[in-house]
CSV table of C-alpha atoms in Angstrom, one decimal:
chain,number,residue,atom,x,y,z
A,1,UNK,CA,-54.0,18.9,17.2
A,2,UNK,CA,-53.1,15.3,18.2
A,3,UNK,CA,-54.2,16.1,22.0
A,4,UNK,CA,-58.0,16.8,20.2
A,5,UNK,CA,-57.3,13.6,18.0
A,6,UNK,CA,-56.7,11.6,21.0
A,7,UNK,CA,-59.7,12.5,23.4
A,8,UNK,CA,-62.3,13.4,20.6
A,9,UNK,CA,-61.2,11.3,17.6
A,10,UNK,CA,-64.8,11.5,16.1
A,11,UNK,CA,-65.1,15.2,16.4
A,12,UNK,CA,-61.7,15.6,14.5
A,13,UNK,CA,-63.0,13.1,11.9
A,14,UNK,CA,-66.1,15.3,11.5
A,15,UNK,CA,-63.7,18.8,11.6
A,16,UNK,CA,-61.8,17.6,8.6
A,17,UNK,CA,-64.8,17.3,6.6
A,18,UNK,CA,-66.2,20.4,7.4
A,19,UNK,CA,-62.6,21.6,6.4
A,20,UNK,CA,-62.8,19.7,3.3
A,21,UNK,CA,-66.4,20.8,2.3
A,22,UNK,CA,-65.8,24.5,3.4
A,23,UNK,CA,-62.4,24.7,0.8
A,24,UNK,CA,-63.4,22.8,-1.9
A,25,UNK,CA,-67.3,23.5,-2.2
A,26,UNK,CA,-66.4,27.7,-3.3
A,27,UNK,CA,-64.0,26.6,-5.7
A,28,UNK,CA,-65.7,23.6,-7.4
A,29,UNK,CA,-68.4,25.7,-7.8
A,30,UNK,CA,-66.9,29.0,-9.2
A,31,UNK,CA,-63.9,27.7,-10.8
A,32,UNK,CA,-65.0,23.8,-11.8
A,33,UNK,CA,-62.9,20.6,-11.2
A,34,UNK,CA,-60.2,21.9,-14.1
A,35,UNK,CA,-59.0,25.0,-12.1
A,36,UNK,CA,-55.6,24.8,-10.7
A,37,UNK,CA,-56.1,26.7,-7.6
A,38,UNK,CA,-59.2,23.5,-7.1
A,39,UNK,CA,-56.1,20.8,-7.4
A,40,UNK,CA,-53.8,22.8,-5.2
A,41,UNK,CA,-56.4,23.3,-2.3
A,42,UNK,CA,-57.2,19.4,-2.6
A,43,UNK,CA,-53.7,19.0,-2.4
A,44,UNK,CA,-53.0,21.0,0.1
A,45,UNK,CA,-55.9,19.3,2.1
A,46,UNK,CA,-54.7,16.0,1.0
A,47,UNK,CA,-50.8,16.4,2.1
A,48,UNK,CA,-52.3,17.7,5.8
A,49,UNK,CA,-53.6,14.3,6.0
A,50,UNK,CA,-51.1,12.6,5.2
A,51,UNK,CA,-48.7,14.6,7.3
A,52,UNK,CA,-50.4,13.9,10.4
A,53,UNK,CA,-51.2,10.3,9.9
A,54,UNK,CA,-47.4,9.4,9.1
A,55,UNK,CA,-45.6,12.2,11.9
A,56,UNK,CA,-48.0,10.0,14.7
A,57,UNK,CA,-47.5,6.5,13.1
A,58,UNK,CA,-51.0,6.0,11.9
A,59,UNK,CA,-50.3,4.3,8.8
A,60,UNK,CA,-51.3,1.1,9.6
A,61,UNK,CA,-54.3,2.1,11.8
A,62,UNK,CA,-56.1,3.8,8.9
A,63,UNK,CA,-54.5,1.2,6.1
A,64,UNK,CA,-52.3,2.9,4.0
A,65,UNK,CA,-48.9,1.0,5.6
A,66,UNK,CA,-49.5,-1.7,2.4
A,67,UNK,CA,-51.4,-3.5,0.1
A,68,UNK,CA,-53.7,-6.3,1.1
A,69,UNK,CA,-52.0,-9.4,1.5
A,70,UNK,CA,-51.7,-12.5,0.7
A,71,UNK,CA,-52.1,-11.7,-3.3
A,72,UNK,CA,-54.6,-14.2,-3.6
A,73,UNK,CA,-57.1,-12.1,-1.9
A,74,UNK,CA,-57.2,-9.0,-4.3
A,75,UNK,CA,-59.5,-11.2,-5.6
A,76,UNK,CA,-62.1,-9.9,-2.9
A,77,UNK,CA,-62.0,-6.6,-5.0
A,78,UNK,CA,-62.5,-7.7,-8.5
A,79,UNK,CA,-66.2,-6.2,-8.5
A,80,UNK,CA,-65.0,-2.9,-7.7
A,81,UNK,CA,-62.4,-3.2,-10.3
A,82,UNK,CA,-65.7,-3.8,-12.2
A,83,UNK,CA,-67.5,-1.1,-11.3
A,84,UNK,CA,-65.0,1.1,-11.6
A,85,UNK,CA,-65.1,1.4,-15.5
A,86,UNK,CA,-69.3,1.7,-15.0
A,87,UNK,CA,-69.0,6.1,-15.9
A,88,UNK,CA,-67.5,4.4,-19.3
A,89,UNK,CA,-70.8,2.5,-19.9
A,90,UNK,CA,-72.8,5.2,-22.3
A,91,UNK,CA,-69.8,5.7,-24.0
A,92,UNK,CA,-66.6,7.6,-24.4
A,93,UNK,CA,-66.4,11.7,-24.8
A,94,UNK,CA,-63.9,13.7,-23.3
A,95,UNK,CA,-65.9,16.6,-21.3
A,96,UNK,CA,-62.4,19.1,-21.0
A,97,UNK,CA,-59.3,19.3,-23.0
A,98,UNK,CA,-55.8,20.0,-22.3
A,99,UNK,CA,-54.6,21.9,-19.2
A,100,UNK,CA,-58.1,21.4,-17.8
A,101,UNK,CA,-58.6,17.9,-18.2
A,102,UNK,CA,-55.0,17.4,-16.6
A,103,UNK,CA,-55.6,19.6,-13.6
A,104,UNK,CA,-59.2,17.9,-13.6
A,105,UNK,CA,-57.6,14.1,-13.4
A,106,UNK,CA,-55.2,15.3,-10.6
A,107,UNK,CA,-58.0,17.0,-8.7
A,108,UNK,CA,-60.5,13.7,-9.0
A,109,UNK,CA,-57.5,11.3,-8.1
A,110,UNK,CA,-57.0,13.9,-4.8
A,111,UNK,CA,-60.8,13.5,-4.3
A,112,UNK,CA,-60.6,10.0,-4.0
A,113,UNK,CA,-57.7,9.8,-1.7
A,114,UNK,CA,-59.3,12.4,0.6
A,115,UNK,CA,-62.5,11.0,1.1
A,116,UNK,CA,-61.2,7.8,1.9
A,117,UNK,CA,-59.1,9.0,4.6
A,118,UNK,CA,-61.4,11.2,6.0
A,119,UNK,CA,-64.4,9.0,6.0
A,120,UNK,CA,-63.4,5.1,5.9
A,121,UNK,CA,-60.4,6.2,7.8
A,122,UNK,CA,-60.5,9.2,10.5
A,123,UNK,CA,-64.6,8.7,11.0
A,124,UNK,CA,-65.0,4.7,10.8
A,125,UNK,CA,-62.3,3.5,12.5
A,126,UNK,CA,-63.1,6.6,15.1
A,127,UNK,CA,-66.6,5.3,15.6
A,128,UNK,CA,-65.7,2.0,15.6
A,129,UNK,CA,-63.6,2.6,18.9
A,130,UNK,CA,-66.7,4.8,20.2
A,131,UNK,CA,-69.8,3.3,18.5
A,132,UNK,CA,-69.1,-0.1,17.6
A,133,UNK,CA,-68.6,-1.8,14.0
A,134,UNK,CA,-72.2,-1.5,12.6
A,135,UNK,CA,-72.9,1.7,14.0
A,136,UNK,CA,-69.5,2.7,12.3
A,137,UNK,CA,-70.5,1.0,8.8
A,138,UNK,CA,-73.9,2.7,8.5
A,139,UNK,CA,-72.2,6.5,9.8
A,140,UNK,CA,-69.7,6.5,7.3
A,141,UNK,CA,-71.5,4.7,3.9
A,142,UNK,CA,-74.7,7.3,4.7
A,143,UNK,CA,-72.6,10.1,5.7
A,144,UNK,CA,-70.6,10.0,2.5
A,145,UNK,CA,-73.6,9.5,0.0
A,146,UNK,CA,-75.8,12.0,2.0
A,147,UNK,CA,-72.2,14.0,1.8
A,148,UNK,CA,-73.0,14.8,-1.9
A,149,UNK,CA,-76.1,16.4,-1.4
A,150,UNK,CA,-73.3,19.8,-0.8
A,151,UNK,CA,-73.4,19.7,-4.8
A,152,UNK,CA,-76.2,21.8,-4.7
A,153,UNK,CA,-74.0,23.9,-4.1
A,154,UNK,CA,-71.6,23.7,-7.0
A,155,UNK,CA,-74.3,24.4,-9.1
A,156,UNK,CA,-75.5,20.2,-9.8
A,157,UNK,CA,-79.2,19.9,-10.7
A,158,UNK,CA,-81.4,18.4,-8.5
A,159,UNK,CA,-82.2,15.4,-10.4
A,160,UNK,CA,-78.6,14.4,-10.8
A,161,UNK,CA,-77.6,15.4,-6.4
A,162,UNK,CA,-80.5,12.5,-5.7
A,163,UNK,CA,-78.8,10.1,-8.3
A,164,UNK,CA,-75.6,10.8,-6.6
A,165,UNK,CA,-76.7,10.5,-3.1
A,166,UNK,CA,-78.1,6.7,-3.8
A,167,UNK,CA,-75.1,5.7,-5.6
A,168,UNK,CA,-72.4,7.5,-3.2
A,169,UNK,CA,-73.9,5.5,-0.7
A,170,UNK,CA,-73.9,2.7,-2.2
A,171,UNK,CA,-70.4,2.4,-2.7
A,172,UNK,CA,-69.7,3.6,0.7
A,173,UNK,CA,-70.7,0.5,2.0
A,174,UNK,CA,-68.8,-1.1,-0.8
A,175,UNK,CA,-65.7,1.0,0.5
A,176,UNK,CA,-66.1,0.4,3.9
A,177,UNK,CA,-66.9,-3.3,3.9
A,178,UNK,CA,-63.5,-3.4,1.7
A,179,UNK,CA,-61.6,-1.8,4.2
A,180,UNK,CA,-62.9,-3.9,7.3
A,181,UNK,CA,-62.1,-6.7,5.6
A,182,UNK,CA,-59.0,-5.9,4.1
A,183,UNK,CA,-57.4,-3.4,6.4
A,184,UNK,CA,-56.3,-1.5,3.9
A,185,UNK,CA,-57.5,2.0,2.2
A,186,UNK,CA,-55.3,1.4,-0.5
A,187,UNK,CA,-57.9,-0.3,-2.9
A,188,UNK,CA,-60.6,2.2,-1.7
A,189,UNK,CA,-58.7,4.9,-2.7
A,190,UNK,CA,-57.5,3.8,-5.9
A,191,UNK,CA,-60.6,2.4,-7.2
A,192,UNK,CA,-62.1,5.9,-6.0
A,193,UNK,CA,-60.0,8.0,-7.8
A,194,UNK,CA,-60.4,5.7,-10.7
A,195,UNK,CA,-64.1,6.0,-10.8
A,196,UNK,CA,-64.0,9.9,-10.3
A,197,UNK,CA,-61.2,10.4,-13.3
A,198,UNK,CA,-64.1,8.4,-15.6
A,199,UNK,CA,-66.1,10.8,-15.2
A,200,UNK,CA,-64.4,13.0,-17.6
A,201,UNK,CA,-64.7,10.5,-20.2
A,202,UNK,CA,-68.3,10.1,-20.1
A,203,UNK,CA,-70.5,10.5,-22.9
A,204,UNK,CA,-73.3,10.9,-19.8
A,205,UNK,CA,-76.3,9.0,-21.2
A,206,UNK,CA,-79.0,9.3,-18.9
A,207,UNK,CA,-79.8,5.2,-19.8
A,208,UNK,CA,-76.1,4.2,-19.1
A,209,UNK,CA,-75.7,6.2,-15.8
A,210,UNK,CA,-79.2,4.5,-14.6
A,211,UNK,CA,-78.1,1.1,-15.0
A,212,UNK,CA,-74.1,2.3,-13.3
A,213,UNK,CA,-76.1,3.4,-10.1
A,214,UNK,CA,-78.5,0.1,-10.3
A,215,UNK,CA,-75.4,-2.0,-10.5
A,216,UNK,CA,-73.6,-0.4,-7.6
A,217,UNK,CA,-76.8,-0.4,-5.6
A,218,UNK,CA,-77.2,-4.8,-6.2
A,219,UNK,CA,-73.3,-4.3,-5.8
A,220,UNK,CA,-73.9,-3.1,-3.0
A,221,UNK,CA,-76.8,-5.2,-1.7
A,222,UNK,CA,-75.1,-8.5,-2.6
A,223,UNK,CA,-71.3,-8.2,-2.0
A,224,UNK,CA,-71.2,-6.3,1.3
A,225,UNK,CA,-73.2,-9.1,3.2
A,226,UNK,CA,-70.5,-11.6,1.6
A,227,UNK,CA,-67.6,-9.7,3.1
A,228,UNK,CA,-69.4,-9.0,6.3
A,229,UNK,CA,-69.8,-12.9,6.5
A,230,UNK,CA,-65.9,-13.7,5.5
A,231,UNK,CA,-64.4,-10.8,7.7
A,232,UNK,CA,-62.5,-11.9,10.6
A,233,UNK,CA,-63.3,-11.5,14.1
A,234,UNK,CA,-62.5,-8.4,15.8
A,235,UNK,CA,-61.8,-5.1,15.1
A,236,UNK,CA,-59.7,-3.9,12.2
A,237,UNK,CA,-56.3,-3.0,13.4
């Protein structure tokens, strides 16, 4: 596997979604987000990952060797911190209850860690060697909004897939642009999981989750230019 990793590292970026998509698409769909046999297959997925990344000493290459430092710069994220709360916005209902909603928060938190990994770390910093950075930025932010069109699949309506598509690409630019500039995937992934566990507390009011993917999209359209202008020169390490 690392041979493959090496030579193609794109392809094996790309392999791991299809792997991703292929095991957790059947299950979401049949079973929903509160089944435990969805939380051990994301976990199973998610563990593989992480696995590989620390037996090879990749840690640091795909930003999960720390925190962004100095302190002072967390600052950088406070509009994803933001954001984060937005599913919250229409109000507060809980949408499952006891052994679901616990097996639900696991499996969201596991979605957020995955995608990250997979697509701001094993894709981006794959194209970025192979592409170059904006090449790299565009791949990953569209492939991961365009990504959610797979809930279809699971059953979503039509209406809502579109919604989803424009605002998961939105904040893939916001998660990549975070990343570049921070060279970390430890915010990403947090702030992810954090937004996906929300979910389950949303009263869903068609006005409130309007103005969420409206502020994510001017999130989007405002901040990432910012941080493209403050990175520093180079390639992420």
């Amino acid at each position: 596997m690392y041979k493959f990793y090496q030579k193609r590292e794109v392809l094996f970026a790309v392999s791991w979604i299809v792997l991703y998509c292929v095991v957790s698409i059947p299950i979401r769909g049949l079973l929903g987000d509160g089944s435990p046999l969805m939380m051990i297959a994301l976990l199973a997925i998610a563990l593989g990952l992480t696995v590989f990344i620390k037996k090879h000493h990749l840690e640091e290459k795909y930003g999960l060797h720390r925190w962004p430092r100095p302190t002072a710069r967390n600052l950088w994220f406070l509009p994803l911190a933001v954001l984060a709360t937005g599913n919250l916005w229409g109000g507060v209902q809980l949408t499952c209850t006891g052994q679901s909603l616990f097996f639900s928060v696991l499996s969201m938190l596991l979605i957020g860690y995955t995608e990250e990994v997979i697509f701001r770390g094993l894709l981006f910093k794959g194209m970025i060697k192979e592409d170059g950075l904006t090449r790299a930025i565009l791949v990953s932010a569209v492939t991961f909004g365009i990504g959610h069109i797979v809930n279809l699949l699971a059953g979503q309506a039509s209406l809502a897939t579109v919604m989803q598509v424009f605002f998961a690409i939105a904040w893939g630019f916001l998660f990549t642009l975070v990343f570049y500039k921070s060279k970390s995937l430890l915010p990403c992934a947090l702030t992810h999981g954090i937004v996906n566990c929300l979910s389950l507390f949303s009263r869903g009011s068609a006005a409130a989750d309007w103005v969420y993917i409206a502020a994510v999209i001017l999130a989007a359209l405002l901040y990432c230019p910012y941080l493209l202008r403050q990175a520093e020169e180079g390639e992420p390490s």
